[in-house]
Short mmCIF file of C-alpha atoms in Angstrom, two decimals:
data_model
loop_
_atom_site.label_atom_id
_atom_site.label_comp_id
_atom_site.label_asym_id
_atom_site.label_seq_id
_atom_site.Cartn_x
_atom_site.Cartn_y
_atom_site.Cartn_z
CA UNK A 560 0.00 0.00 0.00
CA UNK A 561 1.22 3.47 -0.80
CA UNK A 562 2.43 3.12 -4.77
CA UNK A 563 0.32 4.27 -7.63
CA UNK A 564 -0.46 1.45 -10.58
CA UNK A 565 -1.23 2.85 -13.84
CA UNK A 566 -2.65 0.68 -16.63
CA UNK A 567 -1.86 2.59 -19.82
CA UNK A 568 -1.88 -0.52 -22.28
CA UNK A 569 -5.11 0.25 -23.89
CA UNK A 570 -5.50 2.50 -26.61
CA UNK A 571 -8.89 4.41 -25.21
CA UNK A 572 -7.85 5.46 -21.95
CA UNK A 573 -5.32 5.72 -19.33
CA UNK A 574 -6.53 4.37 -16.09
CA UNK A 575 -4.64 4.59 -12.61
CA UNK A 576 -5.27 3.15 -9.03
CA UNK A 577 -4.22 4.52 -5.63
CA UNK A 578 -5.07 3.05 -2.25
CA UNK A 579 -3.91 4.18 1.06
CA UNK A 580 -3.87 8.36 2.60
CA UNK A 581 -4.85 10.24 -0.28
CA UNK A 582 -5.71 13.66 -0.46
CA UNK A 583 -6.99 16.06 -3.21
CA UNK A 584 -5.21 19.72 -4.29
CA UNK A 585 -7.27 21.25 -6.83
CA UNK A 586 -5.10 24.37 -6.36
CA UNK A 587 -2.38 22.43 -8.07
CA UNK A 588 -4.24 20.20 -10.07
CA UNK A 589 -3.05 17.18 -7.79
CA UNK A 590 -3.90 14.24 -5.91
CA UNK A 591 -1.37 13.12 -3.19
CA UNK A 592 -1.10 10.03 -1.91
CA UNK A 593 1.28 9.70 1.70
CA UNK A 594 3.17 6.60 2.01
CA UNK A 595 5.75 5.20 4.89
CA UNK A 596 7.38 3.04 2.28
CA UNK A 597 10.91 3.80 1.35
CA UNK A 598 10.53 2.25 -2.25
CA UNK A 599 9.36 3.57 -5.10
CA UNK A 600 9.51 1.95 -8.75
CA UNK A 601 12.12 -0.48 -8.09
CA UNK A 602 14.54 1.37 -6.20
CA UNK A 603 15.24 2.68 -2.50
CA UNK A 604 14.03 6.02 -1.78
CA UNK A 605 16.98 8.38 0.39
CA UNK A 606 15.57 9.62 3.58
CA UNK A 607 15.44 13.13 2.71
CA UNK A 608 13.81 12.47 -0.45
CA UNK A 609 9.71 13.90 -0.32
CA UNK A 610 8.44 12.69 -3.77
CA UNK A 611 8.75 8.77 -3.88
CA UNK A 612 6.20 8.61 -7.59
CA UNK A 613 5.05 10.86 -9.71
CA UNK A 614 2.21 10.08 -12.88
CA UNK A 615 0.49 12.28 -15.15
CA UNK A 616 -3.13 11.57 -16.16
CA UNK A 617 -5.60 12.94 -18.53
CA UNK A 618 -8.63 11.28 -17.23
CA UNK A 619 -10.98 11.36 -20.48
CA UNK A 620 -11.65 8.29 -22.89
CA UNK A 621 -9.95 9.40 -25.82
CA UNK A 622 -6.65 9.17 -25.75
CA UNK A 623 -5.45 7.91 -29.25
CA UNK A 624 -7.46 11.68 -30.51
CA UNK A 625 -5.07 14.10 -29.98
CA UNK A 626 -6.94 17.08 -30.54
CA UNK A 627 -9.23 16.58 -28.03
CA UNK A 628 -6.99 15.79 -25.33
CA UNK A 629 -5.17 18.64 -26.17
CA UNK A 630 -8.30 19.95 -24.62
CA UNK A 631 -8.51 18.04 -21.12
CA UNK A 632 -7.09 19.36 -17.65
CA UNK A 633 -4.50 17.10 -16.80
CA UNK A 634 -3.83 15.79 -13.15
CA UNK A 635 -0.33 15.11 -11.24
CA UNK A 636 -0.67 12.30 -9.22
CA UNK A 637 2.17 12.14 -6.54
CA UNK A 638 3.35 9.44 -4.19
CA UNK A 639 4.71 11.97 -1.04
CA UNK A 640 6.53 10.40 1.87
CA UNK A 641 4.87 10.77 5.43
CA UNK A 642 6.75 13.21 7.63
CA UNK A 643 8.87 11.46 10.67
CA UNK A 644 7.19 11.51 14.59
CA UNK A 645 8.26 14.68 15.58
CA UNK A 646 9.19 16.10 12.36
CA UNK A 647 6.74 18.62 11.13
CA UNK A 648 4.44 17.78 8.80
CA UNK A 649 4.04 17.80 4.90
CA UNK A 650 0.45 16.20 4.54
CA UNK A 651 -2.27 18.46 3.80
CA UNK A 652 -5.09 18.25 6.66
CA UNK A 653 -7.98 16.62 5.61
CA UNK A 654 -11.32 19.18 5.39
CA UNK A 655 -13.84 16.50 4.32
CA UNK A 656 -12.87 12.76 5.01
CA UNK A 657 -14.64 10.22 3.18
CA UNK A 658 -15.03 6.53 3.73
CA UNK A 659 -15.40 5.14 0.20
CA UNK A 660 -13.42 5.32 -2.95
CA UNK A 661 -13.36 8.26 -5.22
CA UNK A 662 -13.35 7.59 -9.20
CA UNK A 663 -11.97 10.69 -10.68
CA UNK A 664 -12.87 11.63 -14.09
CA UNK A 665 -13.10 14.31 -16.91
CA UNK A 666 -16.44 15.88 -17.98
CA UNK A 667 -15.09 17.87 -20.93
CA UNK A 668 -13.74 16.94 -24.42
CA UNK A 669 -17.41 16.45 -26.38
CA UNK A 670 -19.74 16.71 -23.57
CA UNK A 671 -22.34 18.45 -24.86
CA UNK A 672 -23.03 15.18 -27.50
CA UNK A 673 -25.08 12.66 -26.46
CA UNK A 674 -23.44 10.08 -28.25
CA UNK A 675 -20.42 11.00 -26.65
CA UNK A 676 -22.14 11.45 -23.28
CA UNK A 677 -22.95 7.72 -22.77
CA UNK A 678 -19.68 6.24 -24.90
CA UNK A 679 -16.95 8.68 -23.05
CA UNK A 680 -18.81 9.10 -19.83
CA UNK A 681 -21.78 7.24 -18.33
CA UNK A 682 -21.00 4.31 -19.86
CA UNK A 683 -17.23 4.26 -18.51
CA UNK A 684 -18.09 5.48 -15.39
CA UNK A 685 -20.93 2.34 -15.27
CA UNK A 686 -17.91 -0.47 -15.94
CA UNK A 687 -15.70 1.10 -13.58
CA UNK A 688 -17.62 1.68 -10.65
CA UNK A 689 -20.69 -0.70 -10.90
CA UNK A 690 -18.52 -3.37 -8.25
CA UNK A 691 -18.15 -0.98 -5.61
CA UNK A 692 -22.03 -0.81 -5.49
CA UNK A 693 -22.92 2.47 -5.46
CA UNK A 694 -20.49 3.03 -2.50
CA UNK A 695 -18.48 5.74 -4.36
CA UNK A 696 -17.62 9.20 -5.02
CA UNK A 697 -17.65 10.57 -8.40
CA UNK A 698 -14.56 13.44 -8.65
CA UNK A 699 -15.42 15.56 -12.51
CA UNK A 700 -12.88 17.51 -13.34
CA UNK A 701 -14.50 20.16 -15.95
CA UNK A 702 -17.62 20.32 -13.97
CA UNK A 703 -21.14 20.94 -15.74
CA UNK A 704 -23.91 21.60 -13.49
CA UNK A 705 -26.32 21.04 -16.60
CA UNK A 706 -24.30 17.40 -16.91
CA UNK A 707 -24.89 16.84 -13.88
CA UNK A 708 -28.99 17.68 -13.82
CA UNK A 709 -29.16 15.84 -16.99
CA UNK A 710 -27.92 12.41 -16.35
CA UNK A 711 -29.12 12.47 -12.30
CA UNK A 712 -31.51 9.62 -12.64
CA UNK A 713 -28.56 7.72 -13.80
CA UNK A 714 -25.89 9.16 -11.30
CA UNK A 715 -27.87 8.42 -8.21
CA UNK A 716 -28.43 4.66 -9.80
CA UNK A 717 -24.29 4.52 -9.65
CA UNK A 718 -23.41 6.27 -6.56
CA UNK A 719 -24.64 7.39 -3.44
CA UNK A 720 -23.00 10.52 -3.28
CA UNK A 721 -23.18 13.89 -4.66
CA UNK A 722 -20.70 14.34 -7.67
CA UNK A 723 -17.70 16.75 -6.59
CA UNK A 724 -16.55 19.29 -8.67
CA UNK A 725 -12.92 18.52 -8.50
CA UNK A 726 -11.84 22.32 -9.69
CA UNK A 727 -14.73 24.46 -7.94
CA UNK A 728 -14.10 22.73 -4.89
CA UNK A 729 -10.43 23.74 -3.04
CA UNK A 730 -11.59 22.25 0.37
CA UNK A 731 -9.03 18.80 1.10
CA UNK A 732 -11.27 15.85 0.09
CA UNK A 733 -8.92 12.28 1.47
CA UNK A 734 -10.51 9.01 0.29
CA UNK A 735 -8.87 5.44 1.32
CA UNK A 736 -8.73 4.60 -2.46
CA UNK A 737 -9.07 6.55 -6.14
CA UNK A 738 -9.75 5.10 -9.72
CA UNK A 739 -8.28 8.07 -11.97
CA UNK A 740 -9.41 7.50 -15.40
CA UNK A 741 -12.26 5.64 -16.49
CA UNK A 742 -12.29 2.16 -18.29
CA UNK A 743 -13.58 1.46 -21.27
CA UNK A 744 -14.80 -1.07 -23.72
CA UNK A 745 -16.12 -0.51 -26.87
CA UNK A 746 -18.27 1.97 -28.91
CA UNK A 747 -21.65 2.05 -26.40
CA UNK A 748 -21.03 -1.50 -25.43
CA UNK A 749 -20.13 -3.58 -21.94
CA UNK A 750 -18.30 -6.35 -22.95
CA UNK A 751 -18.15 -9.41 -19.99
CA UNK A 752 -16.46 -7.48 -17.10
CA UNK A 753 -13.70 -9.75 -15.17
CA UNK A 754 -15.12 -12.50 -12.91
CA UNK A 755 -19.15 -11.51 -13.59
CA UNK A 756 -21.40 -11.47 -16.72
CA UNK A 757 -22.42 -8.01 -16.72
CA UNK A 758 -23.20 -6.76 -20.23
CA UNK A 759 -24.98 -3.81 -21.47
CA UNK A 760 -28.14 -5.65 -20.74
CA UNK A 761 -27.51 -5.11 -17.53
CA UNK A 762 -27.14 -1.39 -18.03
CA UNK A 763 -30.11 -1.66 -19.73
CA UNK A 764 -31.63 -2.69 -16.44
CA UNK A 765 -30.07 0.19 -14.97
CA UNK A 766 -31.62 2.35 -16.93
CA UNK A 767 -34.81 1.20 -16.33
CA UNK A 768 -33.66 1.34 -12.35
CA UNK A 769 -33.36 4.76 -13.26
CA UNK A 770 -36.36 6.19 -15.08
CA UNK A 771 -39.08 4.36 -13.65
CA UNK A 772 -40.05 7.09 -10.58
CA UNK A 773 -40.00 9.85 -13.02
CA UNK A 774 -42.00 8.21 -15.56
CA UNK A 775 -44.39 6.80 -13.28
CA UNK A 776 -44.66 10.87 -11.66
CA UNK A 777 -45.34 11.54 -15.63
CA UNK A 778 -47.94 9.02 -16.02
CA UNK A 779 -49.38 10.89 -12.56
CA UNK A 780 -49.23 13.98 -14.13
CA UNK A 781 -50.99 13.05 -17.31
CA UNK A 782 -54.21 11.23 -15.47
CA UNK A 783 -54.81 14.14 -13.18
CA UNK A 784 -55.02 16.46 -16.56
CA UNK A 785 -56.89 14.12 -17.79
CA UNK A 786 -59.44 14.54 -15.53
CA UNK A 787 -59.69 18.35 -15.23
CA UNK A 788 -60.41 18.51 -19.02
CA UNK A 789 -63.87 16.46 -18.76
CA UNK A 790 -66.41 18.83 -18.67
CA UNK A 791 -67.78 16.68 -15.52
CA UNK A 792 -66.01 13.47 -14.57
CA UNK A 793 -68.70 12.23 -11.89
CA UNK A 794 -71.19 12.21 -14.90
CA UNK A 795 -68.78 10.04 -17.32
CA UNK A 796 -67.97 7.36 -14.79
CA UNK A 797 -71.43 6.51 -15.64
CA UNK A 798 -71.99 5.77 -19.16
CA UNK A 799 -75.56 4.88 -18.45
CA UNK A 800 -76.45 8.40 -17.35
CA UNK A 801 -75.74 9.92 -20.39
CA UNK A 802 -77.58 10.39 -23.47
CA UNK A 803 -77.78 7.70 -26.26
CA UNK A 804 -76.35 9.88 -28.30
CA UNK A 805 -73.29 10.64 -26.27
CA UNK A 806 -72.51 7.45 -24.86
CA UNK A 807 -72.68 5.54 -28.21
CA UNK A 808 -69.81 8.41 -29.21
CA UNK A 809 -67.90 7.85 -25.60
CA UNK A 810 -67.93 4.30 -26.22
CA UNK A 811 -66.57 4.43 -29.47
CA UNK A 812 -64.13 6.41 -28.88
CA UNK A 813 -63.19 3.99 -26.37
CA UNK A 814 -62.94 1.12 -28.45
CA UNK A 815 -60.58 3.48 -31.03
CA UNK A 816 -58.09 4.18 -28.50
CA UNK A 817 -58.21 0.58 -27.56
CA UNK A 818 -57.89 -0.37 -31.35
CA UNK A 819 -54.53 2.05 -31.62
CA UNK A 820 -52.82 0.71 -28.64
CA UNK A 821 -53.07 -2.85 -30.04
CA UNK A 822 -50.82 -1.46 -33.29
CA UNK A 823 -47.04 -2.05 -32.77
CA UNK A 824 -45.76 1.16 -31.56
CA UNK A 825 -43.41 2.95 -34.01
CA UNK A 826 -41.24 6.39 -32.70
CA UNK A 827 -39.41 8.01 -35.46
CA UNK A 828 -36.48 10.41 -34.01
CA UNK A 829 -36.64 13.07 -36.29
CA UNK A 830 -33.79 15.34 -37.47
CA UNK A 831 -33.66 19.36 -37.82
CA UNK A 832 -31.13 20.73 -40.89
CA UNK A 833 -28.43 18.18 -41.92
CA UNK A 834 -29.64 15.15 -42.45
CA UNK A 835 -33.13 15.22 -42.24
CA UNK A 836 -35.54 13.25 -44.41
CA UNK A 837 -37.50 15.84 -46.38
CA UNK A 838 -40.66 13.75 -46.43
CA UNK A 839 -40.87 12.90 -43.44
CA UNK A 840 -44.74 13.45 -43.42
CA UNK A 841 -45.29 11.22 -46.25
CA UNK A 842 -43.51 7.99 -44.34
CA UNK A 843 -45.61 9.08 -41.07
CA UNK A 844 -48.33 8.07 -43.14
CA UNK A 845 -47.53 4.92 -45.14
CA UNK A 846 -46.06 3.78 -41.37
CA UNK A 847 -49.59 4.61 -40.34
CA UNK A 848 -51.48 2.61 -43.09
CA UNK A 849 -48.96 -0.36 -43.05
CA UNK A 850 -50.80 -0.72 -39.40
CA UNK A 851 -48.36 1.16 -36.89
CA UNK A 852 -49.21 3.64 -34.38
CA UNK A 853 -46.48 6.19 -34.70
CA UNK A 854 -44.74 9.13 -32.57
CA UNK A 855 -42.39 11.50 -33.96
CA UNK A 856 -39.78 12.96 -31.57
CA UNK A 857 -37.71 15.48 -32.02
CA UNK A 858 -35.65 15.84 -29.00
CA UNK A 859 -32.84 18.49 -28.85
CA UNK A 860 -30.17 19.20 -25.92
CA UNK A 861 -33.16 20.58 -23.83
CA UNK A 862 -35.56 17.33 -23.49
CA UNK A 863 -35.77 15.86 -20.33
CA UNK A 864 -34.57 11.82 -21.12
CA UNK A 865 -36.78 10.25 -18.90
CA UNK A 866 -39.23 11.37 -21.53
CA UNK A 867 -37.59 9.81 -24.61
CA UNK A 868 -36.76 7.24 -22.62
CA UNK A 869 -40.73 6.23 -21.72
CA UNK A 870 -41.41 6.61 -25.86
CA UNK A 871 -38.94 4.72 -26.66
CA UNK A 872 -39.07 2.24 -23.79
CA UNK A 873 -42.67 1.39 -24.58
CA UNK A 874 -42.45 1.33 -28.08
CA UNK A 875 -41.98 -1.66 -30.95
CA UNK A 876 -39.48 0.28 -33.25
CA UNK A 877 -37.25 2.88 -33.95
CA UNK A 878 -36.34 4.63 -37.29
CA UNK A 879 -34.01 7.21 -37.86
CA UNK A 880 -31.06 8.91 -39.87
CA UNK A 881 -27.49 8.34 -38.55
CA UNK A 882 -26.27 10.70 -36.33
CA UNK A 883 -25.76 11.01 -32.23
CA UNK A 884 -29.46 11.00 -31.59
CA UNK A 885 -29.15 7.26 -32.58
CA UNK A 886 -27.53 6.69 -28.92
CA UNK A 887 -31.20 6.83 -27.80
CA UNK A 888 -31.39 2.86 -29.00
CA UNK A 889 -29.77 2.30 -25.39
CA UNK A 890 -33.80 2.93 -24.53
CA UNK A 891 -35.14 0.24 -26.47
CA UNK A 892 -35.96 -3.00 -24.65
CA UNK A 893 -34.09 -6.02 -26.23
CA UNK A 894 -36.27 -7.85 -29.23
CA UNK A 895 -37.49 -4.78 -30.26
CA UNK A 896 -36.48 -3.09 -34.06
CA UNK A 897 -34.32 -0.86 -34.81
CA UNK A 898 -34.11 0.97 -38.69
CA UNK A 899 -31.16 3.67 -39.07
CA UNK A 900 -31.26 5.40 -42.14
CA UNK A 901 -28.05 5.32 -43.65
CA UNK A 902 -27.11 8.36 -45.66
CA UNK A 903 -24.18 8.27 -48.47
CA UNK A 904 -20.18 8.08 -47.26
CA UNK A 905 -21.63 7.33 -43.69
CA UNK A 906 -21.63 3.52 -43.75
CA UNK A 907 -18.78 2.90 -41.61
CA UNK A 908 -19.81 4.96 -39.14
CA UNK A 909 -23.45 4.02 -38.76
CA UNK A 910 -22.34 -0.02 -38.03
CA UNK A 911 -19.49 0.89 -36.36
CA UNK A 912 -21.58 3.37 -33.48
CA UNK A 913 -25.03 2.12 -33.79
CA UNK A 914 -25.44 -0.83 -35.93
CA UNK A 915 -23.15 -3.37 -34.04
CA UNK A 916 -23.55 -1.94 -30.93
CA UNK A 917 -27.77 -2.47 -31.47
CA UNK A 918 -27.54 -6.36 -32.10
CA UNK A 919 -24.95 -6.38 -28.96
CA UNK A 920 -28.25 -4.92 -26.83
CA UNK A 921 -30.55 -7.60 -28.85
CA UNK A 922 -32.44 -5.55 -30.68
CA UNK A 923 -33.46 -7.04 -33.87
CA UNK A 924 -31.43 -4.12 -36.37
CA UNK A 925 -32.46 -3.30 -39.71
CA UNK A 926 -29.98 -0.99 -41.51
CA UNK A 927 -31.12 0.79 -44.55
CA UNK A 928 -29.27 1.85 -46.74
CA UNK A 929 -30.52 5.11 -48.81
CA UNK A 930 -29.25 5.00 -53.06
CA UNK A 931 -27.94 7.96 -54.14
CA UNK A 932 -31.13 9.21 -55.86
CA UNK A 933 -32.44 9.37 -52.52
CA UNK A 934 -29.73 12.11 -51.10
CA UNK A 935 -30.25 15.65 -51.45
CA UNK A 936 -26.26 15.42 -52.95
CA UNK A 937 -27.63 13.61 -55.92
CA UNK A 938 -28.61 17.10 -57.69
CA UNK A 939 -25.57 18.28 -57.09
CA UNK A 940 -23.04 16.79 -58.07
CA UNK A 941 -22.74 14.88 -61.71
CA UNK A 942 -23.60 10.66 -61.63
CA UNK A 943 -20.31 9.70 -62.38
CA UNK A 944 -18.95 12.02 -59.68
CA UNK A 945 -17.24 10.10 -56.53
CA UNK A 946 -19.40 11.77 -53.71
CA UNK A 947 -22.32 9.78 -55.53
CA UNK A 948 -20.60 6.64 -56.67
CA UNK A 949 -17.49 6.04 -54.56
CA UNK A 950 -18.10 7.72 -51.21
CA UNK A 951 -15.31 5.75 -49.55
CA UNK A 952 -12.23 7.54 -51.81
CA UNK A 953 -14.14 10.82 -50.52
CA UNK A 954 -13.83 9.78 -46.63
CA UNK A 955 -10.21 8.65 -47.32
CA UNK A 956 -9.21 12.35 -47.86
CA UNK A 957 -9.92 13.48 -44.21
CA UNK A 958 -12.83 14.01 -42.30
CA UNK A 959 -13.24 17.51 -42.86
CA UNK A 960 -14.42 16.17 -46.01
CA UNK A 961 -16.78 13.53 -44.71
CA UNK A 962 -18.08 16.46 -42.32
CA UNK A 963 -18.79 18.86 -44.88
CA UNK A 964 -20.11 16.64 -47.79
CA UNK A 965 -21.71 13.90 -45.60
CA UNK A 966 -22.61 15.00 -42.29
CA UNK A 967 -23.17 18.76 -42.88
CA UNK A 968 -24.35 18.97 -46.24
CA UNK A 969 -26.98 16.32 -47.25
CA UNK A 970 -30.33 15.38 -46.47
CA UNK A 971 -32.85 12.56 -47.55
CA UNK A 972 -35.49 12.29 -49.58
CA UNK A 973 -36.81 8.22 -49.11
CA UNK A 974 -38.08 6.16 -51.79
CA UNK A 975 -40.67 4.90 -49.84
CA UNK A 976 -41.85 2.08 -52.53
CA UNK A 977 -38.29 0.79 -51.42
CA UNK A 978 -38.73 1.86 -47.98
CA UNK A 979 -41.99 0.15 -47.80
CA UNK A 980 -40.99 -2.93 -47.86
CA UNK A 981 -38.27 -2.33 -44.71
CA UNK A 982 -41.79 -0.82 -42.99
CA UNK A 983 -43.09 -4.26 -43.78
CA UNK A 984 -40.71 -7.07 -42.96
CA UNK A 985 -40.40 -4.87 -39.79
CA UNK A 986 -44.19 -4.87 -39.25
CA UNK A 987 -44.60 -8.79 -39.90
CA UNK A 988 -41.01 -9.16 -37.60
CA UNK A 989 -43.18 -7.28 -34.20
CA UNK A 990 -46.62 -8.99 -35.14
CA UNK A 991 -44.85 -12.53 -35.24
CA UNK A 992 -42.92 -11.79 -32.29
CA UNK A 993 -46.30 -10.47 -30.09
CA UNK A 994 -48.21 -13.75 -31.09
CA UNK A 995 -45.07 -16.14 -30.14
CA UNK A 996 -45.13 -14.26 -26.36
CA UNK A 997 -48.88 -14.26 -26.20
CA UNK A 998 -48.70 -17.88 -26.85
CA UNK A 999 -46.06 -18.39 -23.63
#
């Protein structure tokens, strides 16, 4: 006890491990860690020497991307050697002592991207705290109160404790262990964690954890308005004390909403400027005569998540066009569909963040793939032209290019006689599933 081990084999993220007196400096940008031991990385310490290990850490999840962690505070972690009896002291006093383990991380880079919010943060920070059991203290460094309100339901599922902000907060803070750095696995995936079966199912499960008391407070909400909006809700109780007239209407209106709840459920997550399918209306309404009940939501940086998490979480399918609102599949229960529209020169990406990571969460994925007749690029550049007809020579010139022809510039316009028959096999997929689970 008293060393600091630093795994810095994978390619993600640097991750570092310190048990024994440790005590936070955010002055300094440093966590100490006081040790009796006179040996330090293989060879004896001399008595009058103070510093016995010294690391550097940039606690974000993207270390092999340069630019970014250009961007991230970086953190000296220092093995000091405890004063002598009598001698006076070097350790700074302790101002708030905790009895659990801190796991210290970064909360800037892309923050402010949901994709990136889950795959560089609260999925990391799920894999490397989940065995302590909630029994830990989350350190941020690049703070965001708004972060922090966003993703609470999921915080308070993972620790106990109020997040510190490691920067805005110069009081001493000594733990008995720290995790600096954050471990990660793949893109939006939990792969088998060490000695236990935990997968992203069982964030999944988490999630649900999560969301539940504010969606049941929702559902609350919604009955109570309900009720103030009939013109006199002792008299509709009782059907029988109405006129013919009206209860024949109440009753079939009744038997409607029944009727629509029965239709697989079908939430599109629609898109504002790049990107965006341009008739969007028009596949609202084959979806609807195909047989699905649909809900279009457009959620931007603003939306609370337990609510897109209820649509989502209650619903059959999912379409939409590639881009970080596809992270929202994380709220689909397993078995259920997922369709991501995949624009030109974007193939790669959509498997790679989305696609794979779906079928790893068992949802049944259905990638489509748009031609380029169906991009808004296709009237603008000639048909033997390589954005149209050999996107991949395009992407291999940088991503600025990618960004600006791809991402930025191009929107969709679906064939939906092709489309259709995705709509379909999807449709048949849900109705065969619902009559196998009926049958159970």
């Amino acid at each position: 006890m008293g060393n600091i081990c630093c795994d810095r084999s994978s390619i993600r993220s640097d991750v570092c491990f310190m048990k024994g007196d440790i005590r936070t400096h955010s002055a300094s940008f440093s966590i100490f860690l006081y040790s009796s031991n006179n040996i330090s990385n293989g060879r004896r310490i001399q008595e009058e020497e103070e510093i016995q290990q010294y690391e550097k850490i940039k606690p974000y999840t993207r270390k092999w991307e340069k630019s970014v962690m250009d961007t991230i505070d970086q953190l000296d972690l220092v093995v000091m050697k405890k004063s002598k009896f009598g001698k006076k002291t070097n350790q700074k006093p302790c101002q708030v002592k905790h009895s659990v383990p801190a796991v210290v991380f970064s909360n800037g880079g892309y923050t402010g991207n949901v994709y990136h919010e889950f795959n560089d943060g609260i999925l990391p920070l799920f894999i490397t705290s989940q065995h302590l059991n909630k029994q830990v203290v989350f350190v941020a460094l690049e703070y965001h109160e708004w972060w922090i309100t966003k993703y609470s339901d999921i915080l308070s599922q993972l620790s106990d404790y109020p997040v510190i902000n490691f920067s805005g907060d110069n009081r001493t803070h000594c733990f008995p262990e720290a995790i600096v750095g954050l471990q990660i696995h793949d893109e939006l995936a939990v792969d088998r964690l060490q000695g236990k079966n935990t997968t992203i199912r069982d964030f999944r499960r988490l999630l649900d954890r999560a969301y539940w008391p504010r969606i049941k407070g929702l559902q609350e909400e919604e009955a109570q308005l309900k009720l103030q909006l009939k013109p006199d809700s002792g008299e509709l109780k009782n059907l029988s004390s109405l006129p013919p007239w009206l209860s024949s209407m109440k009753e079939e209106e009744e038997e409607e909403e029944k009727e629509e709840m029965k239709k697989p459920k079908l939430v599109i997550i629609s898109r504002n400027g790049s990107r965006s399918i341009i008739n969007e209306g028009a596949m609202v309404e084959l979806a609807e005569d195909i047989g699905f009940q649909v809900e279009v939501l457009r959620p931007n940086p603003r939306t609370e998540l337990a609510k897109i998490y209820r649509a989502l979480n209650s619903s059959d399918m999912m379409v939409g066009v590639h881009g970080a609102a596809m992270t929202h599949f994380l709220f689909m229960k397993p078995g259920s569909v997922f369709i991501q529209v995949i624009p030109l020169g974007t193939d790669w990406a959509a498997e790679t963040y989305y696609g794979d990571p779906s079928v790893k969460l068992g949802l049944k994925y259905m990638p489509y793939k748009i031609l380029p007749r169906e991009s808004s690029l296709y009237g603008n550049y000639n048909n033997d032209d390589p954005v149209l007809n050999d996107p991949e020579s395009v992407n291999a010139k940088g991503w600025e290019y990618t960004k600006k022809i791809y991402l930025d510039g191009q929107n969709v316009e679906l064939n939906l006689r092709r489309f259709r028959k995705r709509l379909v096999r999807a449709y048949d997929y849900i109705s065969q599933r619902k009559l196998q689970q009926s049958s159970y």
